[in-house]
PDB file of C-alpha atoms in Angstrom:
ATOM      1  CA  MET A 703     -63.143 -13.872  38.083  1.00  0.00           C
ATOM      2  CA  PHE A 704     -63.318 -17.867  38.175  1.00  0.00           C
ATOM      3  CA  THR A 705     -64.794 -18.922  41.816  1.00  0.00           C
ATOM      4  CA  PRO A 706     -66.743 -22.048  42.979  1.00  0.00           C
ATOM      5  CA  ALA A 707     -70.107 -19.491  43.162  1.00  0.00           C
ATOM      6  CA  VAL A 708     -69.685 -17.697  39.934  1.00  0.00           C
ATOM      7  CA  LEU A 709     -69.262 -21.297  37.999  1.00  0.00           C
ATOM      8  CA  ALA A 710     -72.488 -22.579  40.058  1.00  0.00           C
ATOM      9  CA  GLN A 711     -74.300 -19.399  39.106  1.00  0.00           C
ATOM     10  CA  ILE A 712     -73.269 -20.299  35.120  1.00  0.00           C
ATOM     11  CA  SER A 713     -74.404 -23.832  35.687  1.00  0.00           C
ATOM     12  CA  VAL A 714     -78.013 -22.675  36.885  1.00  0.00           C
ATOM     13  CA  ASP A 715     -77.823 -20.336  33.853  1.00  0.00           C
ATOM     14  CA  GLY A 716     -76.891 -22.768  31.723  1.00  0.00           C
ATOM     15  CA  ILE A 717     -79.277 -25.491  32.645  1.00  0.00           C
ATOM     16  CA  GLY A 718     -82.350 -23.124  32.252  1.00  0.00           C
ATOM     17  CA  LEU A 719     -80.992 -21.979  28.729  1.00  0.00           C
ATOM     18  CA  SER A 720     -80.640 -25.586  27.911  1.00  0.00           C
ATOM     19  CA  ALA A 721     -83.801 -26.312  28.615  1.00  0.00           C
ATOM     20  CA  ILE A 722     -85.365 -23.646  26.357  1.00  0.00           C
ATOM     21  CA  TYR A 723     -82.672 -24.633  23.439  1.00  0.00           C
ATOM     22  CA  ILE A 724     -83.559 -28.326  23.516  1.00  0.00           C
ATOM     23  CA  LEU A 725     -87.265 -27.345  23.536  1.00  0.00           C
ATOM     24  CA  ILE A 726     -87.110 -25.188  20.689  1.00  0.00           C
ATOM     25  CA  ALA A 727     -84.778 -27.759  18.593  1.00  0.00           C
ATOM     26  CA  LEU A 728     -86.605 -30.855  19.137  1.00  0.00           C
ATOM     27  CA  GLY A 729     -89.521 -29.839  17.750  1.00  0.00           C
ATOM     28  CA  PHE A 730     -87.712 -28.197  14.273  1.00  0.00           C
ATOM     29  CA  THR A 731     -85.597 -31.900  14.211  1.00  0.00           C
ATOM     30  CA  LEU A 732     -88.970 -34.063  14.833  1.00  0.00           C
ATOM     31  CA  LEU A 733     -90.460 -32.021  11.775  1.00  0.00           C
ATOM     32  CA  PHE A 734     -87.213 -32.580   9.503  1.00  0.00           C
ATOM     33  CA  GLY A 735     -86.844 -36.363  11.000  1.00  0.00           C
ATOM     34  CA  ILE A 736     -90.087 -37.626  10.126  1.00  0.00           C
ATOM     35  CA  MET A 737     -91.320 -35.351   7.151  1.00  0.00           C
ATOM     36  CA  ARG A 738     -88.316 -33.802   5.664  1.00  0.00           C
ATOM     37  CA  VAL A 739     -89.642 -30.283   6.462  1.00  0.00           C
ATOM     38  CA  VAL A 740     -87.054 -27.761   6.614  1.00  0.00           C
ATOM     39  CA  ASN A 741     -89.550 -25.264   8.861  1.00  0.00           C
ATOM     40  CA  PHE A 742     -88.064 -22.152   8.520  1.00  0.00           C
ATOM     41  CA  ALA A 743     -91.267 -20.660  10.170  1.00  0.00           C
ATOM     42  CA  HIS A 744     -90.348 -22.721  13.401  1.00  0.00           C
ATOM     43  CA  GLY A 745     -89.434 -19.328  15.030  1.00  0.00           C
ATOM     44  CA  ALA A 746     -92.708 -17.390  14.289  1.00  0.00           C
ATOM     45  CA  PHE A 747     -94.583 -20.344  16.328  1.00  0.00           C
ATOM     46  CA  ALA A 748     -92.420 -19.884  19.194  1.00  0.00           C
ATOM     47  CA  MET A 749     -93.309 -16.044  19.016  1.00  0.00           C
ATOM     48  CA  LEU A 750     -96.771 -16.950  18.762  1.00  0.00           C
ATOM     49  CA  GLY A 751     -96.176 -18.851  21.914  1.00  0.00           C
ATOM     50  CA  GLY A 752     -94.629 -16.062  23.957  1.00  0.00           C
ATOM     51  CA  TYR A 753     -97.806 -13.619  22.830  1.00  0.00           C
ATOM     52  CA  ALA A 754    -100.117 -16.591  23.920  1.00  0.00           C
ATOM     53  CA  LEU A 755     -98.705 -16.490  27.524  1.00  0.00           C
ATOM     54  CA  TYR A 756     -98.281 -12.848  27.912  1.00  0.00           C
ATOM     55  CA  PHE A 757    -102.120 -12.737  27.228  1.00  0.00           C
ATOM     56  CA  LEU A 758    -102.851 -15.667  29.191  1.00  0.00           C
ATOM     57  CA  TYR A 759    -100.610 -15.203  31.985  1.00  0.00           C
ATOM     58  CA  GLY A 760     -99.861 -11.494  31.999  1.00  0.00           C
ATOM     59  CA  ASN A 761    -103.189 -10.003  30.900  1.00  0.00           C
ATOM     60  CA  MET A 762    -105.670 -12.693  31.892  1.00  0.00           C
ATOM     61  CA  GLY A 763    -103.979 -14.026  34.889  1.00  0.00           C
ATOM     62  CA  LEU A 764    -104.377 -17.405  34.847  1.00  0.00           C
ATOM     63  CA  PRO A 765    -102.245 -19.200  36.997  1.00  0.00           C
ATOM     64  CA  TYR A 766     -98.497 -19.818  35.436  1.00  0.00           C
ATOM     65  CA  LEU A 767     -98.575 -23.718  35.705  1.00  0.00           C
ATOM     66  CA  VAL A 768    -102.085 -23.822  33.625  1.00  0.00           C
ATOM     67  CA  ALA A 769    -101.201 -20.495  31.229  1.00  0.00           C
ATOM     68  CA  ALA A 770     -97.477 -21.954  30.225  1.00  0.00           C
ATOM     69  CA  PRO A 771     -99.016 -25.287  28.836  1.00  0.00           C
ATOM     70  CA  VAL A 772    -102.456 -23.800  27.786  1.00  0.00           C
ATOM     71  CA  ALA A 773    -100.641 -21.194  25.704  1.00  0.00           C
ATOM     72  CA  ALA A 774     -98.507 -23.850  23.690  1.00  0.00           C
ATOM     73  CA  LEU A 775    -101.769 -25.866  23.486  1.00  0.00           C
ATOM     74  CA  ALA A 776    -103.464 -22.980  22.140  1.00  0.00           C
ATOM     75  CA  VAL A 777    -100.953 -22.088  19.555  1.00  0.00           C
ATOM     76  CA  ALA A 778    -100.612 -25.665  18.300  1.00  0.00           C
ATOM     77  CA  THR A 779    -103.969 -26.188  17.710  1.00  0.00           C
ATOM     78  CA  VAL A 780    -104.977 -23.067  15.885  1.00  0.00           C
ATOM     79  CA  ALA A 781    -101.536 -24.201  14.017  1.00  0.00           C
ATOM     80  CA  LEU A 782    -103.382 -27.512  12.392  1.00  0.00           C
ATOM     81  CA  ILE A 783    -105.128 -24.939  10.158  1.00  0.00           C
ATOM     82  CA  LEU A 784    -101.733 -24.347   8.538  1.00  0.00           C
ATOM     83  CA  GLU A 785    -100.941 -27.816   8.688  1.00  0.00           C
ATOM     84  CA  ARG A 786    -103.777 -28.339   6.392  1.00  0.00           C
ATOM     85  CA  ILE A 787    -103.597 -25.718   3.909  1.00  0.00           C
ATOM     86  CA  VAL A 788     -99.734 -25.105   3.698  1.00  0.00           C
ATOM     87  CA  TYR A 789     -97.522 -27.993   5.346  1.00  0.00           C
ATOM     88  CA  ARG A 790     -99.133 -30.592   4.030  1.00  0.00           C
ATOM     89  CA  PHE A 791     -98.007 -29.770   0.390  1.00  0.00           C
ATOM     90  CA  PHE A 792     -94.592 -29.712   1.797  1.00  0.00           C
ATOM     91  CA  TYR A 793     -94.104 -33.392   3.354  1.00  0.00           C
ATOM     92  CA  GLN A 794     -90.917 -35.107   1.903  1.00  0.00           C
ATOM     93  CA  LYS A 795     -89.940 -32.215  -0.541  1.00  0.00           C
ATOM     94  CA  MET A 796     -87.070 -30.502   1.882  1.00  0.00           C
ATOM     95  CA  PHE A 797     -86.056 -27.865  -0.526  1.00  0.00           C
ATOM     96  CA  GLN A 798     -89.339 -26.684  -1.490  1.00  0.00           C
ATOM     97  CA  SER A 799     -90.130 -26.408   2.251  1.00  0.00           C
ATOM     98  CA  MET A 800     -87.252 -24.257   2.484  1.00  0.00           C
ATOM     99  CA  ILE A 801     -88.781 -21.600   0.417  1.00  0.00           C
ATOM    100  CA  GLY A 802     -92.533 -21.880   0.834  1.00  0.00           C
ATOM    101  CA  LEU A 803     -92.187 -21.903   4.789  1.00  0.00           C
ATOM    102  CA  LEU A 804     -89.573 -19.022   4.585  1.00  0.00           C
ATOM    103  CA  GLY A 805     -92.470 -17.207   2.950  1.00  0.00           C
ATOM    104  CA  LEU A 806     -94.839 -18.143   5.848  1.00  0.00           C
ATOM    105  CA  ASP A 807     -92.470 -17.118   8.777  1.00  0.00           C
ATOM    106  CA  MET A 808     -92.412 -13.614   6.969  1.00  0.00           C
ATOM    107  CA  ALA A 809     -96.133 -13.578   6.845  1.00  0.00           C
ATOM    108  CA  LEU A 810     -96.753 -14.671  10.351  1.00  0.00           C
ATOM    109  CA  MET A 811     -94.205 -12.233  11.711  1.00  0.00           C
ATOM    110  CA  PHE A 812     -95.565  -9.402  10.249  1.00  0.00           C
ATOM    111  CA  THR A 813     -99.216 -10.350  11.185  1.00  0.00           C
ATOM    112  CA  ALA A 814     -98.088 -10.018  14.717  1.00  0.00           C
ATOM    113  CA  VAL A 815     -96.868  -6.709  13.899  1.00  0.00           C
ATOM    114  CA  ILE A 816    -100.033  -5.574  12.322  1.00  0.00           C
ATOM    115  CA  LEU A 817    -101.905  -7.165  15.378  1.00  0.00           C
ATOM    116  CA  TRP A 818     -99.512  -6.272  18.408  1.00  0.00           C
ATOM    117  CA  ASN A 819     -97.238  -3.753  16.815  1.00  0.00           C
ATOM    118  CA  ALA A 820     -93.389  -4.012  17.215  1.00  0.00           C
ATOM    119  CA  GLU A 821     -92.767  -2.387  20.483  1.00  0.00           C
ATOM    120  CA  GLU A 822     -91.265  -4.803  23.222  1.00  0.00           C
ATOM    121  CA  ARG A 823     -93.080  -6.541  25.811  1.00  0.00           C
ATOM    122  CA  SER A 824     -92.246  -8.455  28.972  1.00  0.00           C
ATOM    123  CA  VAL A 825     -93.891 -11.471  30.439  1.00  0.00           C
ATOM    124  CA  PRO A 826     -93.905 -11.183  34.286  1.00  0.00           C
ATOM    125  CA  PRO A 827     -92.054 -14.046  35.884  1.00  0.00           C
ATOM    126  CA  ALA A 828     -94.170 -16.889  37.667  1.00  0.00           C
ATOM    127  CA  THR A 829     -92.735 -15.961  40.790  1.00  0.00           C
ATOM    128  CA  ASP A 830     -90.332 -13.247  42.215  1.00  0.00           C
ATOM    129  CA  THR A 831     -88.881 -15.899  44.773  1.00  0.00           C
ATOM    130  CA  LEU A 832     -85.248 -15.828  45.000  1.00  0.00           C
ATOM    131  CA  VAL A 833     -83.158 -19.394  45.987  1.00  0.00           C
ATOM    132  CA  GLN A 834     -80.246 -19.685  47.896  1.00  0.00           C
ATOM    133  CA  PHE A 835     -77.743 -22.265  47.841  1.00  0.00           C
ATOM    134  CA  GLY A 836     -74.628 -21.511  49.735  1.00  0.00           C
ATOM    135  CA  ASN A 837     -73.196 -18.514  48.151  1.00  0.00           C
ATOM    136  CA  VAL A 838     -75.282 -18.987  44.973  1.00  0.00           C
ATOM    137  CA  ILE A 839     -78.577 -16.745  44.637  1.00  0.00           C
ATOM    138  CA  PHE A 840     -80.826 -17.142  41.351  1.00  0.00           C
ATOM    139  CA  PRO A 841     -84.500 -16.783  40.731  1.00  0.00           C
ATOM    140  CA  ALA A 842     -86.739 -19.399  41.418  1.00  0.00           C
ATOM    141  CA  GLN A 843     -88.624 -18.406  37.765  1.00  0.00           C
ATOM    142  CA  LYS A 844     -85.237 -20.612  36.307  1.00  0.00           C
ATOM    143  CA  LEU A 845     -86.116 -23.886  38.330  1.00  0.00           C
ATOM    144  CA  ILE A 846     -89.754 -23.566  37.349  1.00  0.00           C
ATOM    145  CA  ILE A 847     -88.879 -23.521  33.556  1.00  0.00           C
ATOM    146  CA  ALA A 848     -85.922 -25.868  33.669  1.00  0.00           C
ATOM    147  CA  GLY A 849     -88.731 -27.961  35.741  1.00  0.00           C
ATOM    148  CA  ILE A 850     -91.547 -27.642  33.091  1.00  0.00           C
ATOM    149  CA  ALA A 851     -89.350 -28.162  30.337  1.00  0.00           C
ATOM    150  CA  ALA A 852     -87.717 -31.571  31.596  1.00  0.00           C
ATOM    151  CA  ALA A 853     -91.528 -32.727  32.199  1.00  0.00           C
ATOM    152  CA  ALA A 854     -92.306 -32.044  28.611  1.00  0.00           C
ATOM    153  CA  LEU A 855     -89.161 -33.910  27.440  1.00  0.00           C
ATOM    154  CA  LEU A 856     -90.006 -36.564  29.697  1.00  0.00           C
ATOM    155  CA  ALA A 857     -93.367 -37.360  28.472  1.00  0.00           C
ATOM    156  CA  PHE A 858     -92.280 -36.783  25.117  1.00  0.00           C
ATOM    157  CA  TYR A 859     -89.563 -39.578  25.547  1.00  0.00           C
ATOM    158  CA  VAL A 860     -91.965 -41.922  26.839  1.00  0.00           C
ATOM    159  CA  PHE A 861     -94.325 -41.384  24.523  1.00  0.00           C
ATOM    160  CA  THR A 862     -92.123 -42.018  21.802  1.00  0.00           C
ATOM    161  CA  ARG A 863     -90.569 -45.403  23.315  1.00  0.00           C
ATOM    162  CA  TYR A 864     -93.573 -46.927  24.771  1.00  0.00           C
ATOM    163  CA  SER A 865     -96.837 -45.558  23.162  1.00  0.00           C
ATOM    164  CA  ARG A 866     -98.655 -47.053  19.991  1.00  0.00           C
ATOM    165  CA  TYR A 867     -98.612 -43.580  18.050  1.00  0.00           C
ATOM    166  CA  GLY A 868     -95.084 -43.026  19.321  1.00  0.00           C
ATOM    167  CA  LEU A 869     -93.766 -45.920  17.725  1.00  0.00           C
ATOM    168  CA  ALA A 870     -95.455 -45.392  14.581  1.00  0.00           C
ATOM    169  CA  MET A 871     -94.043 -41.845  14.237  1.00  0.00           C
ATOM    170  CA  ARG A 872     -90.782 -43.793  14.802  1.00  0.00           C
ATOM    171  CA  ALA A 873     -91.599 -45.946  12.195  1.00  0.00           C
ATOM    172  CA  ALA A 874     -92.515 -43.493   9.672  1.00  0.00           C
ATOM    173  CA  ALA A 875     -89.129 -41.179  10.487  1.00  0.00           C
ATOM    174  CA  GLN A 876     -87.213 -44.584   9.527  1.00  0.00           C
ATOM    175  CA  ASP A 877     -89.225 -45.550   6.172  1.00  0.00           C
ATOM    176  CA  VAL A 878     -92.470 -44.042   5.574  1.00  0.00           C
ATOM    177  CA  SER A 879     -93.747 -46.186   2.809  1.00  0.00           C
ATOM    178  CA  ILE A 880     -92.643 -49.519   4.805  1.00  0.00           C
ATOM    179  CA  ALA A 881     -94.722 -48.026   7.583  1.00  0.00           C
ATOM    180  CA  GLU A 882     -97.723 -47.762   5.526  1.00  0.00           C
ATOM    181  CA  ALA A 883     -97.380 -51.041   4.314  1.00  0.00           C
ATOM    182  CA  GLN A 884     -97.438 -52.252   7.919  1.00  0.00           C
ATOM    183  CA  GLY A 885    -100.731 -50.332   8.524  1.00  0.00           C
ATOM    184  CA  VAL A 886     -99.446 -47.083   9.696  1.00  0.00           C
ATOM    185  CA  ASN A 887    -101.736 -43.930   8.639  1.00  0.00           C
ATOM    186  CA  SER A 888     -99.041 -41.521   7.502  1.00  0.00           C
ATOM    187  CA  THR A 889    -101.464 -38.432   7.349  1.00  0.00           C
ATOM    188  CA  PHE A 890    -102.419 -38.773  10.822  1.00  0.00           C
ATOM    189  CA  ILE A 891     -98.872 -39.450  12.128  1.00  0.00           C
ATOM    190  CA  TYR A 892     -97.879 -36.368  10.268  1.00  0.00           C
ATOM    191  CA  LYS A 893    -100.539 -34.241  11.892  1.00  0.00           C
ATOM    192  CA  LEU A 894     -99.721 -35.228  15.388  1.00  0.00           C
ATOM    193  CA  ALA A 895     -96.022 -34.863  15.093  1.00  0.00           C
ATOM    194  CA  PHE A 896     -96.745 -31.458  13.704  1.00  0.00           C
ATOM    195  CA  PHE A 897     -98.994 -31.037  16.322  1.00  0.00           C
ATOM    196  CA  ILE A 898     -96.363 -32.097  19.129  1.00  0.00           C
ATOM    197  CA  ALA A 899     -93.607 -29.758  17.120  1.00  0.00           C
ATOM    198  CA  ILE A 900     -95.501 -26.489  17.400  1.00  0.00           C
ATOM    199  CA  PHE A 901     -96.306 -27.314  20.774  1.00  0.00           C
ATOM    200  CA  MET A 902     -92.950 -27.485  21.999  1.00  0.00           C
ATOM    201  CA  ALA A 903     -91.844 -24.475  19.826  1.00  0.00           C
ATOM    202  CA  ALA A 904     -94.657 -22.866  21.333  1.00  0.00           C
ATOM    203  CA  LEU A 905     -93.928 -23.847  24.958  1.00  0.00           C
ATOM    204  CA  ALA A 906     -90.172 -23.025  24.423  1.00  0.00           C
ATOM    205  CA  GLY A 907     -91.228 -19.337  23.103  1.00  0.00           C
ATOM    206  CA  GLY A 908     -93.109 -18.491  26.182  1.00  0.00           C
ATOM    207  CA  PHE A 909     -90.171 -19.439  28.227  1.00  0.00           C
ATOM    208  CA  TYR A 910     -87.662 -17.167  25.908  1.00  0.00           C
ATOM    209  CA  ALA A 911     -90.162 -14.497  26.170  1.00  0.00           C
ATOM    210  CA  GLN A 912     -89.905 -14.739  29.814  1.00  0.00           C
ATOM    211  CA  THR A 913     -86.171 -14.935  29.816  1.00  0.00           C
ATOM    212  CA  TYR A 914     -85.308 -12.099  27.155  1.00  0.00           C
ATOM    213  CA  ALA A 915     -88.429  -9.869  25.769  1.00  0.00           C
ATOM    214  CA  LEU A 916     -91.279 -10.305  23.616  1.00  0.00           C
ATOM    215  CA  SER A 917     -91.700  -8.604  20.266  1.00  0.00           C
ATOM    216  CA  PRO A 918     -92.635  -9.955  16.774  1.00  0.00           C
ATOM    217  CA  PHE A 919     -89.237 -10.540  15.682  1.00  0.00           C
ATOM    218  CA  VAL A 920     -87.816 -12.624  18.603  1.00  0.00           C
ATOM    219  CA  GLY A 921     -88.674 -15.754  16.614  1.00  0.00           C
ATOM    220  CA  GLU A 922     -85.703 -14.945  14.249  1.00  0.00           C
ATOM    221  CA  PRO A 923     -83.078 -15.787  17.137  1.00  0.00           C
ATOM    222  CA  GLN A 924     -85.158 -18.812  17.901  1.00  0.00           C
ATOM    223  CA  LEU A 925     -84.856 -20.275  14.467  1.00  0.00           C
ATOM    224  CA  MET A 926     -81.106 -19.420  14.899  1.00  0.00           C
ATOM    225  CA  ILE A 927     -80.859 -21.342  18.045  1.00  0.00           C
ATOM    226  CA  ALA A 928     -83.121 -24.341  16.388  1.00  0.00           C
ATOM    227  CA  PHE A 929     -80.416 -24.480  13.302  1.00  0.00           C
ATOM    228  CA  VAL A 930     -77.407 -24.416  15.737  1.00  0.00           C
ATOM    229  CA  VAL A 931     -78.409 -27.108  18.201  1.00  0.00           C
ATOM    230  CA  VAL A 932     -79.537 -29.397  15.372  1.00  0.00           C
ATOM    231  CA  ILE A 933     -76.434 -29.074  13.427  1.00  0.00           C
ATOM    232  CA  LEU A 934     -74.397 -29.552  16.408  1.00  0.00           C
ATOM    233  CA  GLY A 935     -76.421 -32.522  17.419  1.00  0.00           C
ATOM    234  CA  GLY A 936     -77.182 -34.235  14.126  1.00  0.00           C
ATOM    235  CA  MET A 937     -80.178 -33.150  11.456  1.00  0.00           C
ATOM    236  CA  GLY A 938     -82.887 -35.650  12.691  1.00  0.00           C
ATOM    237  CA  SER A 939     -81.465 -36.962  15.589  1.00  0.00           C
ATOM    238  CA  ILE A 940     -83.226 -36.683  19.298  1.00  0.00           C
ATOM    239  CA  PRO A 941     -80.321 -37.364  21.092  1.00  0.00           C
ATOM    240  CA  GLY A 942     -78.440 -35.173  19.270  1.00  0.00           C
ATOM    241  CA  VAL A 943     -80.713 -32.365  20.153  1.00  0.00           C
ATOM    242  CA  ALA A 944     -80.171 -32.871  23.770  1.00  0.00           C
ATOM    243  CA  LEU A 945     -76.704 -33.004  23.402  1.00  0.00           C
ATOM    244  CA  GLY A 946     -76.573 -29.580  21.271  1.00  0.00           C
ATOM    245  CA  GLY A 947     -78.965 -28.002  23.482  1.00  0.00           C
ATOM    246  CA  LEU A 948     -76.497 -28.894  26.399  1.00  0.00           C
ATOM    247  CA  LEU A 949     -73.526 -27.822  24.788  1.00  0.00           C
ATOM    248  CA  LEU A 950     -75.007 -24.485  23.736  1.00  0.00           C
ATOM    249  CA  GLY A 951     -77.089 -23.389  26.822  1.00  0.00           C
ATOM    250  CA  PHE A 952     -73.631 -23.941  28.743  1.00  0.00           C
ATOM    251  CA  ALA A 953     -71.581 -22.386  26.133  1.00  0.00           C
ATOM    252  CA  ASN A 954     -73.824 -19.218  26.064  1.00  0.00           C
ATOM    253  CA  SER A 955     -73.684 -18.928  29.910  1.00  0.00           C
ATOM    254  CA  PHE A 956     -70.294 -19.292  30.261  1.00  0.00           C
ATOM    255  CA  LEU A 957     -68.822 -17.196  27.217  1.00  0.00           C
ATOM    256  CA  GLY A 958     -71.631 -14.487  27.943  1.00  0.00           C
ATOM    257  CA  THR A 959     -70.695 -13.983  31.539  1.00  0.00           C
ATOM    258  CA  PHE A 960     -66.862 -13.563  31.051  1.00  0.00           C
ATOM    259  CA  TYR A 961     -66.593 -12.369  27.531  1.00  0.00           C
ATOM    260  CA  GLY A 962     -70.156 -10.867  26.482  1.00  0.00           C
ATOM    261  CA  ASN A 963     -72.896 -11.905  24.132  1.00  0.00           C
ATOM    262  CA  ALA A 964     -70.744 -11.098  20.890  1.00  0.00           C
ATOM    263  CA  THR A 965     -68.493 -13.667  21.717  1.00  0.00           C
ATOM    264  CA  SER A 966     -70.803 -15.887  22.946  1.00  0.00           C
ATOM    265  CA  VAL A 967     -72.508 -15.761  19.185  1.00  0.00           C
ATOM    266  CA  PHE A 968     -69.362 -15.864  17.133  1.00  0.00           C
ATOM    267  CA  VAL A 969     -68.129 -19.050  19.188  1.00  0.00           C
ATOM    268  CA  SER A 970     -71.330 -20.729  18.634  1.00  0.00           C
ATOM    269  CA  PHE A 971     -71.520 -19.763  14.632  1.00  0.00           C
ATOM    270  CA  GLY A 972     -67.559 -20.515  14.512  1.00  0.00           C
ATOM    271  CA  ALA A 973     -67.983 -23.885  15.957  1.00  0.00           C
ATOM    272  CA  VAL A 974     -70.966 -24.915  13.720  1.00  0.00           C
ATOM    273  CA  ILE A 975     -69.110 -23.700  10.732  1.00  0.00           C
ATOM    274  CA  LEU A 976     -66.201 -25.983  11.788  1.00  0.00           C
ATOM    275  CA  LEU A 977     -68.431 -28.867  12.704  1.00  0.00           C
ATOM    276  CA  LEU A 978     -70.099 -28.601   8.805  1.00  0.00           C
ATOM    277  CA  ILE A 979     -66.721 -28.713   7.564  1.00  0.00           C
ATOM    278  CA  PHE A 980     -65.096 -31.707   9.140  1.00  0.00           C
ATOM    279  CA  ARG A 981     -68.382 -33.745  10.448  1.00  0.00           C
ATOM    280  CA  PRO A 982     -71.366 -32.266   8.611  1.00  0.00           C
ATOM    281  CA  TRP A 983     -73.518 -35.164   9.821  1.00  0.00           C
ATOM    282  CA  GLY A 984     -73.314 -33.725  13.564  1.00  0.00           C
ATOM    283  CA  LEU A 985     -72.115 -35.123  16.807  1.00  0.00           C
ATOM    284  CA  LEU A 986     -74.756 -37.773  17.005  1.00  0.00           C
ATOM    285  CA  GLY A 987     -76.249 -37.912  13.460  1.00  0.00           C
ATOM    286  CA  ALA A 988     -76.000 -40.673  10.934  1.00  0.00           C
ATOM    287  CA  LYS A 989     -73.619 -40.451   8.146  1.00  0.00           C
ATOM    288  CA  GLU A 990     -75.330 -40.541   4.583  1.00  0.00           C
ATOM    289  CA  ALA A 991     -74.267 -43.345   2.579  1.00  0.00           C
TER     290      ALA A 991
END
């Protein structure tokens, strides 16, 4: 029933989902925008972020506000090994990266099965407190997730707009050859962009595991989320990711509440198909000449 209280509840849920979706998709589009890598293993790193949070917070008992970023940092740091031995060979090779990184995704997923088995786990919430605004009651956990995600996104925005290395990343995304001619170390910039992308994926993966469940297979729906968001917003467009994440988050919250998850998924992918037909460069993407 469409009442103000229900719509307010949907809005709160939509904000929480949008924050997770934007974080997941931002790392995906960052790798594509700068290195032209289609990272089919992106969801696997989000899954590893969920396990890292599970062990640091759920098992070791670190404070949540410490465990969440430390878990993401740990995954991103270890992932630098894969950047050196795998990803570096796929930079600026879009189609080759699709096949190679699909294999890496499968390897990471089934390594997780071997290490932790396939059973689902639950990551405990940061708090069981309920917050009430008028007739709307929702878990404070959603506000915490949205707050941390917003802080990460704000830090990323400030970094790319005002820092030396952030500006170098933007220059490399425009034209890496010209950027190198101006003194930009593309090898270091690629490594830095990779680290940031995996950090955001792992951070979002921890939030996703708390919202739903944790298993070695949760990376696949997160990869699909990243695809839907970047296609909606425009491949390689960071403002497009923000718009796409908001649209998908609120749409899933509304449709899932009133019509069920099946309808939500159907509408999401139907919108993607229509967009690919009539505006394949996305809502805020740049049309290729």
